[in-house]
Amino acid sequence: MKQLLRVGLILLVLLLLLQPISFPITKATTSFVRTEANATDSPVIGQRIIPWRFAVYDEPNLRTPVRGTFAPQTVDIVQQQDDGWALIRTWRGNFWVYVRDNLRFLNQSVTLFEQIGGRPIGTMQSQLVRILNQDGNWAQISTWLGPRWINLQGTSVPDSQIPKQPPVIPPTTGQTGTHFMAWRFITYLEPDFRAMKQDFYDPQMVDILQQREDGWAEITTWRGNRWIYTNANRRFIEREVALHETARGPAVATLSPQVVRVLDQDGDWFLVSTWLGSRWVFLGQGVAPGTRQIAITFDDGPHPIHTARLLDALAARDVPATFYVLGSQVNAHPELAVRIVREGHEIANHSFSHPLLTRLSAAGIRTELARTRDAIFQATGVTSTTFRPPYGAQNATVRNVAAEFGYPIVLWSVDTRDWESRNVNAILSHFVDRNGNIRIRDRDIILMHDIHPATIDAAIRAVDLLLAAGFTFVTVQDLLGPQFGGTVHNRG
Ligand code: NI
């Protein structure tokens, strides 16, 4: 029975995860780029509104890793340099932001155009761009492919109308005869990028019939003869990938599918030229390190000692978590609820007094949810948007009442059973097996309880382990997508 319940819970969370997370990118009407008018053009110390989403750095240097991005807000400028860098005070310490010049962080993907009002030629993922020119709602930005135009008011262009970038592949010493193509490649009917694209092939031996000086080679395939392009250090990256400062290092940004110039290679890692300078991408089989997203969740708090210690550790690592709090605990420790919200975590509803809700009437469940929703709002001014029933226990009444509140029910995919063992190694065994293999998978939701000291110790070690393995931590809302109030980080 217990096993059945467990399987049921996992199925439910899988169902939740399989909800329409992929959604069309809205290119409509949102004004996602601000004009230069309010930029801090002159050196000023004191309070200033930065009206766009901005990135912060440890040093006044765009080549150093981005330490985080912040929503538009008022900042305290401590120091302003002539070169456009300003040191600002944040709750995590002082950081540098670049406030001059026409650098903008585009907070959603945009359509690229050759000319103003012209044909759409591609899309570019959310990233930092340099604005070269502006003409009304149109801005010319610098991209690796050269200057391209974007519409600042957003444009509604169906993806199907956007031609794919011409796929190209890195150089080979390809000659007539059998040759090993060491990367994924595309075949064409004609030696011309505009010719109809045929098929993608995994790395394999090919038979080259003729190799032309311009880089095109004719090969035999089981479907007939096809052309492939074998020249130049260019490569079409067909999926969104994470950019890394160093091979195997932490991810610092994402790159949308596009043609890149390959500068260097180290195993499955490639140094490619991007607008921000050269960055490493992982192009091997399987999941690219840094693109796996997981949500770590903590139930039953906040606890005055353990939650506080956990928050310190998460802040030091810049890792967001989701806290399924009890309303009774929020009322007892509102300052911790404030910290949770202020430090960028998600706060969510876990009932008021942790009863088995399946034993309560609809009215009783309603009271539990309402008191916690109100406690969270009173303490933080934030409306919680998801709900996790105590013990994961639910029935039709629980689900109906949750729906009244607009709460999706969020369970978990990894249960660390920390409340049971209260033992660091036992808890860690749910993250990594005896051979040191990570047991966490992409899009896992991890269940822990920030009311036991061993949980905090284990959580800190697990977070370090998962960060080193290239996982990215997001809140539950961000993992599940916009219908849960989150921001979607990836297309599809
Ligand atoms: Ni609980």
Short mmCIF file of C-alpha atoms and ligand atoms in Angstrom, two decimals:
data_model
loop_
_atom_site.label_atom_id
_atom_site.label_comp_id
_atom_site.label_asym_id
_atom_site.label_seq_id
_atom_site.Cartn_x
_atom_site.Cartn_y
_atom_site.Cartn_z
CA MET A 1 0.00 0.00 0.00
CA LYS A 2 2.83 2.32 0.96
CA GLN A 3 4.68 1.31 -2.22
CA LEU A 4 1.54 1.96 -4.25
CA LEU A 5 1.19 5.39 -2.71
CA ARG A 6 4.83 6.14 -3.47
CA VAL A 7 4.49 5.06 -7.08
CA GLY A 8 1.32 7.10 -7.32
CA LEU A 9 3.09 10.17 -6.00
CA ILE A 10 5.92 9.80 -8.46
CA LEU A 11 3.43 9.34 -11.29
CA LEU A 12 1.60 12.46 -10.22
CA VAL A 13 4.71 14.56 -10.12
CA LEU A 14 5.70 13.15 -13.50
CA LEU A 15 2.28 14.12 -14.80
CA LEU A 16 2.80 17.60 -13.45
CA LEU A 17 6.20 17.74 -15.09
CA LEU A 18 4.75 16.58 -18.37
CA GLN A 19 2.21 19.37 -18.41
CA PRO A 20 2.68 21.73 -21.32
CA ILE A 21 6.04 23.01 -20.28
CA SER A 22 6.94 23.66 -23.88
CA PHE A 23 5.07 26.66 -25.07
CA PRO A 24 5.38 29.02 -27.98
CA ILE A 25 7.77 31.83 -27.36
CA THR A 26 5.77 34.97 -27.13
CA LYS A 27 7.33 37.56 -29.29
CA ALA A 28 4.29 39.77 -29.04
CA THR A 29 3.83 43.16 -27.49
CA THR A 30 6.18 42.86 -24.54
CA SER A 31 8.56 45.74 -24.35
CA PHE A 32 11.65 43.86 -23.35
CA VAL A 33 14.36 46.35 -24.16
CA ARG A 34 14.42 49.78 -22.64
CA THR A 35 15.71 52.76 -24.48
CA GLU A 36 18.82 54.58 -23.50
CA ALA A 37 16.95 57.56 -22.05
CA ASN A 38 17.20 56.56 -18.42
CA ALA A 39 20.67 55.10 -18.52
CA THR A 40 23.16 56.36 -16.04
CA ASP A 41 25.21 58.32 -18.52
CA SER A 42 26.96 60.50 -16.01
CA PRO A 43 28.82 59.23 -13.02
CA VAL A 44 26.54 59.44 -10.03
CA ILE A 45 26.77 58.05 -6.55
CA GLY A 46 23.61 57.26 -4.64
CA GLN A 47 20.30 55.69 -5.52
CA ARG A 48 19.43 55.09 -9.12
CA ILE A 49 16.88 53.04 -10.99
CA ILE A 50 18.27 50.56 -13.45
CA PRO A 51 15.22 50.13 -15.67
CA TRP A 52 16.29 46.90 -17.34
CA ARG A 53 17.31 43.48 -16.14
CA PHE A 54 21.00 43.65 -15.41
CA ALA A 55 23.95 41.38 -14.76
CA VAL A 56 26.37 41.77 -11.86
CA TYR A 57 30.06 40.92 -11.79
CA ASP A 58 32.78 40.49 -9.18
CA GLU A 59 35.12 42.72 -11.12
CA PRO A 60 34.55 45.62 -13.51
CA ASN A 61 35.23 43.40 -16.49
CA LEU A 62 32.71 41.87 -18.89
CA ARG A 63 34.94 38.85 -19.38
CA THR A 64 34.56 37.71 -15.81
CA PRO A 65 31.69 35.36 -14.96
CA VAL A 66 28.25 36.84 -14.48
CA ARG A 67 27.43 36.38 -10.80
CA GLY A 68 23.72 36.78 -11.26
CA THR A 69 21.06 38.86 -12.93
CA PHE A 70 18.65 41.18 -11.22
CA ALA A 71 15.23 42.43 -12.16
CA PRO A 72 14.87 46.18 -12.81
CA GLN A 73 15.18 47.94 -9.48
CA THR A 74 16.63 50.80 -7.53
CA VAL A 75 20.27 50.24 -6.69
CA ASP A 76 22.71 51.91 -4.36
CA ILE A 77 25.72 53.02 -6.35
CA VAL A 78 28.78 53.03 -4.11
CA GLN A 79 31.31 53.95 -6.75
CA GLN A 80 31.05 54.95 -10.40
CA GLN A 81 33.96 54.74 -12.80
CA ASP A 82 34.46 56.78 -15.94
CA ASP A 83 34.42 53.62 -18.07
CA GLY A 84 30.78 52.92 -17.22
CA TRP A 85 31.27 50.41 -14.43
CA ALA A 86 29.50 51.07 -11.17
CA LEU A 87 29.90 49.28 -7.88
CA ILE A 88 26.51 48.65 -6.27
CA ARG A 89 25.53 47.43 -2.86
CA THR A 90 23.33 44.33 -2.73
CA TRP A 91 22.23 42.10 0.10
CA ARG A 92 24.86 39.64 -1.04
CA GLY A 93 27.65 42.17 -0.97
CA ASN A 94 28.96 44.68 -3.46
CA PHE A 95 28.96 43.89 -7.17
CA TRP A 96 29.90 45.64 -10.35
CA VAL A 97 27.33 46.50 -12.99
CA TYR A 98 27.96 48.03 -16.37
CA VAL A 99 25.66 51.00 -16.68
CA ARG A 100 27.02 52.94 -19.61
CA ASP A 101 27.24 52.27 -23.26
CA ASN A 102 24.43 50.50 -25.03
CA LEU A 103 24.71 47.16 -23.36
CA ARG A 104 21.36 45.59 -22.68
CA PHE A 105 20.24 42.29 -21.28
CA LEU A 106 17.44 40.95 -23.49
CA ASN A 107 15.26 39.01 -21.11
CA GLN A 108 13.58 36.92 -23.76
CA SER A 109 14.50 35.53 -27.11
CA VAL A 110 14.19 37.91 -30.03
CA THR A 111 13.74 37.64 -33.77
CA LEU A 112 16.68 38.87 -35.84
CA PHE A 113 16.16 40.79 -39.09
CA GLU A 114 18.60 41.71 -41.88
CA GLN A 115 16.90 45.07 -42.28
CA ILE A 116 14.27 47.12 -40.54
CA GLY A 117 10.92 45.56 -41.38
CA GLY A 118 12.68 42.99 -43.51
CA ARG A 119 12.51 39.25 -43.56
CA PRO A 120 13.13 37.49 -40.24
CA ILE A 121 16.36 35.52 -40.47
CA GLY A 122 16.75 33.88 -37.13
CA THR A 123 16.25 34.06 -33.42
CA MET A 124 18.59 34.89 -30.62
CA GLN A 125 18.23 33.67 -27.08
CA SER A 126 18.02 35.97 -24.09
CA GLN A 127 21.48 37.44 -23.59
CA LEU A 128 23.55 40.54 -23.15
CA VAL A 129 23.81 42.53 -26.40
CA ARG A 130 25.39 45.73 -27.59
CA ILE A 131 23.01 48.15 -29.31
CA LEU A 132 24.71 49.79 -32.29
CA ASN A 133 21.89 51.88 -33.68
CA GLN A 134 18.34 52.69 -32.92
CA ASP A 135 15.55 53.77 -35.24
CA GLY A 136 12.17 54.08 -33.57
CA ASN A 137 11.23 50.69 -32.24
CA TRP A 138 14.06 49.04 -34.12
CA ALA A 139 17.52 48.49 -32.73
CA GLN A 140 20.56 47.23 -34.51
CA ILE A 141 22.55 44.91 -32.28
CA SER A 142 25.89 43.25 -32.57
CA THR A 143 25.75 39.51 -33.07
CA TRP A 144 28.46 37.07 -33.96
CA LEU A 145 27.11 36.97 -37.51
CA GLY A 146 27.40 40.73 -37.75
CA PRO A 147 24.93 43.54 -37.05
CA ARG A 148 21.31 42.49 -37.06
CA TRP A 149 18.07 44.34 -36.32
CA ILE A 150 15.56 43.51 -33.64
CA ASN A 151 12.19 45.07 -32.94
CA LEU A 152 12.14 46.58 -29.47
CA GLN A 153 8.36 46.33 -29.20
CA GLY A 154 8.52 42.68 -30.02
CA THR A 155 7.25 41.17 -33.22
CA SER A 156 4.99 38.26 -33.78
CA VAL A 157 6.83 35.98 -36.13
CA PRO A 158 5.90 32.31 -36.23
CA ASP A 159 8.97 30.10 -35.86
CA SER A 160 8.02 28.32 -39.04
CA GLN A 161 8.66 31.52 -41.02
CA ILE A 162 12.17 31.84 -39.73
CA PRO A 163 14.63 30.07 -41.99
CA LYS A 164 17.19 27.97 -40.24
CA GLN A 165 20.78 29.14 -40.25
CA PRO A 166 22.84 27.43 -42.91
CA PRO A 167 24.41 24.43 -41.21
CA VAL A 168 28.16 24.24 -41.57
CA ILE A 169 30.75 21.99 -40.02
CA PRO A 170 34.42 22.19 -39.04
CA PRO A 171 37.35 21.46 -41.31
CA THR A 172 38.57 18.09 -42.28
CA THR A 173 41.43 16.93 -44.32
CA GLY A 174 38.73 15.28 -46.38
CA GLN A 175 39.92 13.69 -49.58
CA THR A 176 38.58 11.14 -51.97
CA GLY A 177 38.12 7.84 -50.27
CA THR A 178 36.93 6.77 -46.86
CA HIS A 179 37.02 9.50 -44.29
CA PHE A 180 35.85 9.69 -40.70
CA MET A 181 33.50 12.60 -40.06
CA ALA A 182 34.12 13.25 -36.37
CA TRP A 183 31.10 15.44 -35.76
CA ARG A 184 27.39 15.40 -36.52
CA PHE A 185 26.86 16.61 -40.06
CA ILE A 186 24.17 17.48 -42.58
CA THR A 187 23.77 16.37 -46.17
CA TYR A 188 22.50 18.46 -49.09
CA LEU A 189 21.27 17.64 -52.57
CA GLU A 190 23.50 20.35 -54.06
CA PRO A 191 26.84 21.85 -52.96
CA ASP A 192 24.97 24.91 -51.75
CA PHE A 193 23.76 25.89 -48.28
CA ARG A 194 20.53 27.12 -49.81
CA ALA A 195 19.89 23.75 -51.38
CA MET A 196 17.46 21.48 -49.67
CA LYS A 197 18.81 20.11 -46.45
CA GLN A 198 18.49 16.34 -46.34
CA ASP A 199 19.50 14.54 -43.17
CA PHE A 200 21.55 14.81 -40.02
CA TYR A 201 24.10 12.08 -39.51
CA ASP A 202 25.95 11.06 -36.41
CA PRO A 203 29.75 10.90 -36.59
CA GLN A 204 30.68 8.05 -38.94
CA MET A 205 32.82 6.90 -41.81
CA VAL A 206 31.85 8.41 -45.17
CA ASP A 207 32.90 7.63 -48.69
CA ILE A 208 34.03 10.81 -50.39
CA LEU A 209 33.55 10.68 -54.17
CA GLN A 210 34.91 14.14 -54.85
CA GLN A 211 36.25 16.94 -52.71
CA ARG A 212 36.03 20.48 -54.05
CA GLU A 213 38.34 23.34 -53.14
CA ASP A 214 35.45 25.34 -51.76
CA GLY A 215 34.95 22.78 -48.99
CA TRP A 216 32.05 20.83 -50.46
CA ALA A 217 32.47 17.10 -50.75
CA GLU A 218 30.21 14.60 -52.47
CA ILE A 219 29.67 11.44 -50.49
CA THR A 220 27.79 8.22 -51.02
CA THR A 221 24.92 7.43 -48.68
CA TRP A 222 22.45 4.61 -48.76
CA ARG A 223 19.92 7.08 -50.13
CA GLY A 224 22.14 8.15 -52.97
CA ASN A 225 24.92 10.69 -53.37
CA ARG A 226 24.81 13.78 -51.19
CA TRP A 227 26.93 16.86 -50.56
CA ILE A 228 28.46 17.83 -47.25
CA TYR A 229 30.44 20.91 -46.28
CA THR A 230 33.80 20.12 -44.74
CA ASN A 231 35.60 23.45 -44.66
CA ALA A 232 36.26 26.26 -42.25
CA ASN A 233 36.08 26.22 -38.49
CA ARG A 234 32.37 26.81 -38.54
CA ARG A 235 29.83 24.67 -36.95
CA PHE A 236 26.07 24.76 -36.67
CA ILE A 237 25.00 24.19 -33.07
CA GLU A 238 21.53 22.78 -33.46
CA ARG A 239 20.34 23.09 -29.88
CA GLU A 240 20.55 25.63 -27.13
CA VAL A 241 23.76 25.12 -25.21
CA ALA A 242 25.32 26.55 -22.09
CA LEU A 243 28.37 28.78 -22.39
CA HIS A 244 31.18 28.10 -19.95
CA GLU A 245 34.15 30.26 -19.00
CA THR A 246 36.36 27.19 -19.01
CA ALA A 247 35.90 23.66 -20.30
CA ARG A 248 34.04 21.74 -17.57
CA GLY A 249 33.63 24.98 -15.62
CA PRO A 250 30.34 26.49 -14.49
CA ALA A 251 27.87 27.71 -17.07
CA VAL A 252 27.74 31.48 -17.42
CA ALA A 253 25.17 32.07 -20.16
CA THR A 254 23.30 30.28 -22.91
CA LEU A 255 23.74 30.32 -26.66
CA SER A 256 20.80 29.81 -28.98
CA PRO A 257 21.11 27.52 -32.00
CA GLN A 258 23.39 29.27 -34.46
CA VAL A 259 26.52 29.06 -36.55
CA VAL A 260 29.67 29.54 -34.52
CA ARG A 261 33.35 29.68 -35.27
CA VAL A 262 35.29 27.00 -33.45
CA LEU A 263 38.57 28.27 -32.02
CA ASP A 264 39.77 25.29 -30.05
CA GLN A 265 38.71 21.83 -28.98
CA ASP A 266 39.28 19.73 -25.89
CA GLY A 267 37.47 16.41 -26.14
CA ASP A 268 33.77 17.16 -26.42
CA TRP A 269 34.34 20.74 -25.36
CA PHE A 270 34.69 23.43 -28.00
CA LEU A 271 35.92 26.97 -27.62
CA VAL A 272 33.64 29.07 -29.79
CA SER A 273 33.54 32.72 -30.66
CA THR A 274 30.58 34.55 -29.14
CA TRP A 275 29.73 38.18 -28.87
CA LEU A 276 30.99 38.16 -25.27
CA GLY A 277 34.29 36.73 -26.39
CA SER A 278 35.38 33.13 -26.64
CA ARG A 279 33.45 30.70 -24.49
CA TRP A 280 33.40 26.92 -24.13
CA VAL A 281 30.42 24.77 -25.06
CA PHE A 282 29.85 21.07 -24.57
CA LEU A 283 28.87 19.39 -27.84
CA GLY A 284 29.20 15.76 -26.79
CA GLN A 285 26.50 13.16 -26.59
CA GLY A 286 24.03 13.35 -23.75
CA VAL A 287 23.15 16.28 -21.62
CA ALA A 288 25.46 19.24 -21.68
CA PRO A 289 26.77 20.01 -18.22
CA GLY A 290 25.16 23.14 -16.95
CA THR A 291 21.86 22.70 -18.73
CA ARG A 292 20.38 20.23 -16.27
CA GLN A 293 17.91 22.05 -14.06
CA ILE A 294 16.72 20.83 -10.71
CA ALA A 295 14.71 22.26 -7.83
CA ILE A 296 15.68 21.58 -4.24
CA THR A 297 12.78 22.01 -1.82
CA PHE A 298 12.63 22.31 1.96
CA ASP A 299 9.45 21.56 3.88
CA ASP A 300 8.04 22.26 7.33
CA GLY A 301 10.07 25.38 8.18
CA PRO A 302 11.09 28.03 8.59
CA HIS A 303 13.18 27.02 11.58
CA PRO A 304 14.99 29.81 13.47
CA ILE A 305 18.37 28.03 13.55
CA HIS A 306 18.42 25.49 10.75
CA THR A 307 16.69 27.56 8.06
CA ALA A 308 18.92 30.52 8.88
CA ARG A 309 22.05 28.39 8.47
CA LEU A 310 20.71 26.93 5.23
CA LEU A 311 19.94 30.41 3.84
CA ASP A 312 23.50 31.53 4.62
CA ALA A 313 24.89 28.55 2.73
CA LEU A 314 22.57 29.00 -0.25
CA ALA A 315 23.40 32.71 -0.49
CA ALA A 316 27.12 31.95 -0.45
CA ARG A 317 26.58 29.64 -3.43
CA ASP A 318 24.01 31.77 -5.24
CA VAL A 319 21.63 28.80 -5.27
CA PRO A 320 17.85 29.34 -5.23
CA ALA A 321 15.61 26.89 -3.39
CA THR A 322 11.90 26.49 -2.74
CA PHE A 323 10.54 26.51 0.80
CA TYR A 324 7.22 24.80 1.50
CA VAL A 325 6.54 26.58 4.75
CA LEU A 326 4.00 26.01 7.50
CA GLY A 327 1.88 29.06 8.28
CA SER A 328 2.38 28.45 12.00
CA GLN A 329 6.16 28.64 11.53
CA VAL A 330 5.88 31.76 9.39
CA ASN A 331 3.90 33.46 12.14
CA ALA A 332 6.52 32.40 14.68
CA HIS A 333 9.51 33.48 12.53
CA PRO A 334 8.33 36.06 9.99
CA GLU A 335 11.86 37.44 9.64
CA LEU A 336 12.95 34.14 8.10
CA ALA A 337 10.09 34.24 5.61
CA VAL A 338 11.30 37.70 4.66
CA ARG A 339 14.84 36.39 4.21
CA ILE A 340 13.58 33.54 2.02
CA VAL A 341 11.86 35.97 -0.32
CA ARG A 342 14.49 38.71 -0.21
CA GLU A 343 17.27 36.25 -1.01
CA GLY A 344 15.62 35.08 -4.19
CA HIS A 345 14.01 31.84 -3.07
CA GLU A 346 10.46 30.73 -3.69
CA ILE A 347 8.08 30.53 -0.74
CA ALA A 348 5.17 28.15 -1.06
CA ASN A 349 2.26 26.74 0.94
CA HIS A 350 2.57 23.55 3.01
CA SER A 351 -0.55 24.07 5.19
CA PHE A 352 -0.77 25.81 8.56
CA SER A 353 -0.36 23.02 11.11
CA HIS A 354 0.73 20.03 8.99
CA PRO A 355 -2.37 17.84 9.38
CA LEU A 356 -3.24 14.87 7.19
CA LEU A 357 -5.52 16.88 4.92
CA THR A 358 -7.31 13.80 3.61
CA ARG A 359 -8.94 13.52 7.05
CA LEU A 360 -10.27 17.08 6.97
CA SER A 361 -13.43 18.47 5.46
CA ALA A 362 -13.23 20.91 2.57
CA ALA A 363 -13.78 23.74 5.06
CA GLY A 364 -10.95 22.47 7.25
CA ILE A 365 -8.55 22.22 4.29
CA ARG A 366 -9.60 25.69 3.17
CA THR A 367 -8.72 27.11 6.60
CA GLU A 368 -5.29 25.43 6.54
CA LEU A 369 -4.46 26.84 3.12
CA ALA A 370 -5.90 30.29 3.69
CA ARG A 371 -4.14 30.84 7.02
CA THR A 372 -0.77 29.98 5.46
CA ARG A 373 -1.37 32.01 2.33
CA ASP A 374 -2.26 34.98 4.54
CA ALA A 375 0.67 34.43 6.91
CA ILE A 376 3.10 34.40 3.97
CA PHE A 377 1.52 37.47 2.47
CA GLN A 378 1.51 39.37 5.74
CA ALA A 379 5.14 38.60 6.42
CA THR A 380 6.53 39.07 2.94
CA GLY A 381 3.98 40.73 0.67
CA VAL A 382 4.35 37.73 -1.63
CA THR A 383 1.54 35.48 -2.79
CA SER A 384 2.55 31.83 -2.72
CA THR A 385 1.72 30.14 -5.99
CA THR A 386 2.20 26.44 -5.43
CA PHE A 387 1.11 24.01 -2.72
CA ARG A 388 2.48 20.76 -1.34
CA PRO A 389 0.13 18.81 0.97
CA PRO A 390 1.70 17.42 4.16
CA TYR A 391 2.92 13.83 3.58
CA GLY A 392 1.97 14.34 -0.06
CA ALA A 393 -1.46 13.09 0.98
CA GLN A 394 -4.34 14.13 -1.20
CA ASN A 395 -7.77 13.18 -2.41
CA ALA A 396 -10.39 14.82 -4.58
CA THR A 397 -11.36 17.24 -1.81
CA VAL A 398 -7.76 18.36 -1.29
CA ARG A 399 -7.31 18.81 -5.03
CA ASN A 400 -10.56 20.76 -5.37
CA VAL A 401 -9.69 23.12 -2.55
CA ALA A 402 -6.16 23.60 -3.92
CA ALA A 403 -7.73 24.48 -7.26
CA GLU A 404 -9.95 27.07 -5.55
CA PHE A 405 -6.74 28.77 -4.40
CA GLY A 406 -5.21 28.45 -7.84
CA TYR A 407 -2.51 26.22 -6.39
CA PRO A 408 -0.92 23.53 -8.53
CA ILE A 409 -0.05 20.60 -6.25
CA VAL A 410 3.68 20.01 -6.39
CA LEU A 411 5.17 16.81 -4.99
CA TRP A 412 8.71 15.54 -5.64
CA SER A 413 10.68 13.05 -7.69
CA VAL A 414 13.48 12.45 -5.17
CA ASP A 415 12.66 11.73 -1.53
CA THR A 416 15.80 11.99 0.59
CA ARG A 417 13.94 10.56 3.64
CA ASP A 418 15.97 12.98 5.74
CA TRP A 419 13.25 13.17 8.41
CA GLU A 420 13.65 9.41 8.89
CA SER A 421 17.42 8.89 8.92
CA ARG A 422 18.54 12.31 10.19
CA ASN A 423 21.95 11.11 9.07
CA VAL A 424 24.15 13.05 6.65
CA ASN A 425 25.54 10.02 4.80
CA ALA A 426 22.14 8.36 4.53
CA ILE A 427 20.69 11.58 3.10
CA LEU A 428 23.61 11.99 0.70
CA SER A 429 23.13 8.43 -0.57
CA HIS A 430 20.03 9.71 -2.37
CA PHE A 431 22.22 12.15 -4.31
CA VAL A 432 25.21 9.98 -5.12
CA ASP A 433 25.74 6.22 -5.15
CA ARG A 434 28.61 4.24 -3.61
CA ASN A 435 30.66 4.57 -6.78
CA GLY A 436 30.33 8.31 -6.76
CA ASN A 437 27.76 8.44 -9.57
CA ILE A 438 25.22 11.22 -9.32
CA ARG A 439 21.72 9.84 -8.89
CA ILE A 440 19.93 13.13 -9.56
CA ARG A 441 18.51 13.59 -13.04
CA ASP A 442 17.55 16.60 -15.09
CA ARG A 443 14.34 18.27 -13.83
CA ASP A 444 14.26 16.42 -10.52
CA ILE A 445 12.41 17.97 -7.59
CA ILE A 446 14.22 17.05 -4.39
CA LEU A 447 12.40 16.78 -1.07
CA MET A 448 14.16 17.77 2.17
CA HIS A 449 13.14 19.29 5.52
CA ASP A 450 14.97 22.33 6.87
CA ILE A 451 14.14 21.49 10.45
CA HIS A 452 16.87 18.90 11.09
CA PRO A 453 20.56 19.77 11.50
CA ALA A 454 21.69 16.74 9.46
CA THR A 455 19.52 17.92 6.57
CA ILE A 456 21.32 21.23 6.44
CA ASP A 457 24.77 19.58 6.50
CA ALA A 458 23.71 17.12 3.80
CA ALA A 459 22.03 19.79 1.69
CA ILE A 460 25.16 21.93 1.66
CA ARG A 461 27.31 19.00 0.58
CA ALA A 462 24.75 17.89 -2.00
CA VAL A 463 24.50 21.39 -3.47
CA ASP A 464 28.29 21.60 -3.82
CA LEU A 465 28.35 18.16 -5.41
CA LEU A 466 25.58 18.99 -7.88
CA LEU A 467 27.05 22.37 -8.75
CA ALA A 468 30.38 20.71 -9.49
CA ALA A 469 28.54 18.20 -11.68
CA GLY A 470 27.11 21.07 -13.71
CA PHE A 471 23.53 21.13 -12.43
CA THR A 472 21.68 24.42 -12.34
CA PHE A 473 19.38 25.08 -9.41
CA VAL A 474 16.07 26.79 -10.08
CA THR A 475 12.91 27.33 -8.09
CA VAL A 476 9.93 25.04 -8.54
CA GLN A 477 8.07 27.76 -10.41
CA ASP A 478 10.99 28.25 -12.76
CA LEU A 479 11.36 24.52 -13.27
CA LEU A 480 7.71 23.98 -14.06
CA GLY A 481 7.25 27.04 -16.24
CA PRO A 482 5.05 30.06 -16.66
CA GLN A 483 1.75 28.38 -15.80
CA PHE A 484 3.24 28.02 -12.32
CA GLY A 485 4.33 31.65 -12.29
CA GLY A 486 7.87 30.82 -13.34
CA THR A 487 10.21 32.14 -15.95
CA VAL A 488 11.17 29.64 -18.59
CA HIS A 489 14.89 29.44 -19.15
CA ASN A 490 14.92 27.09 -22.08
CA ARG A 491 13.01 26.87 -25.29
CA GLY A 492 10.86 23.80 -25.55
NI NI B 1 5.80 18.30 5.62
#
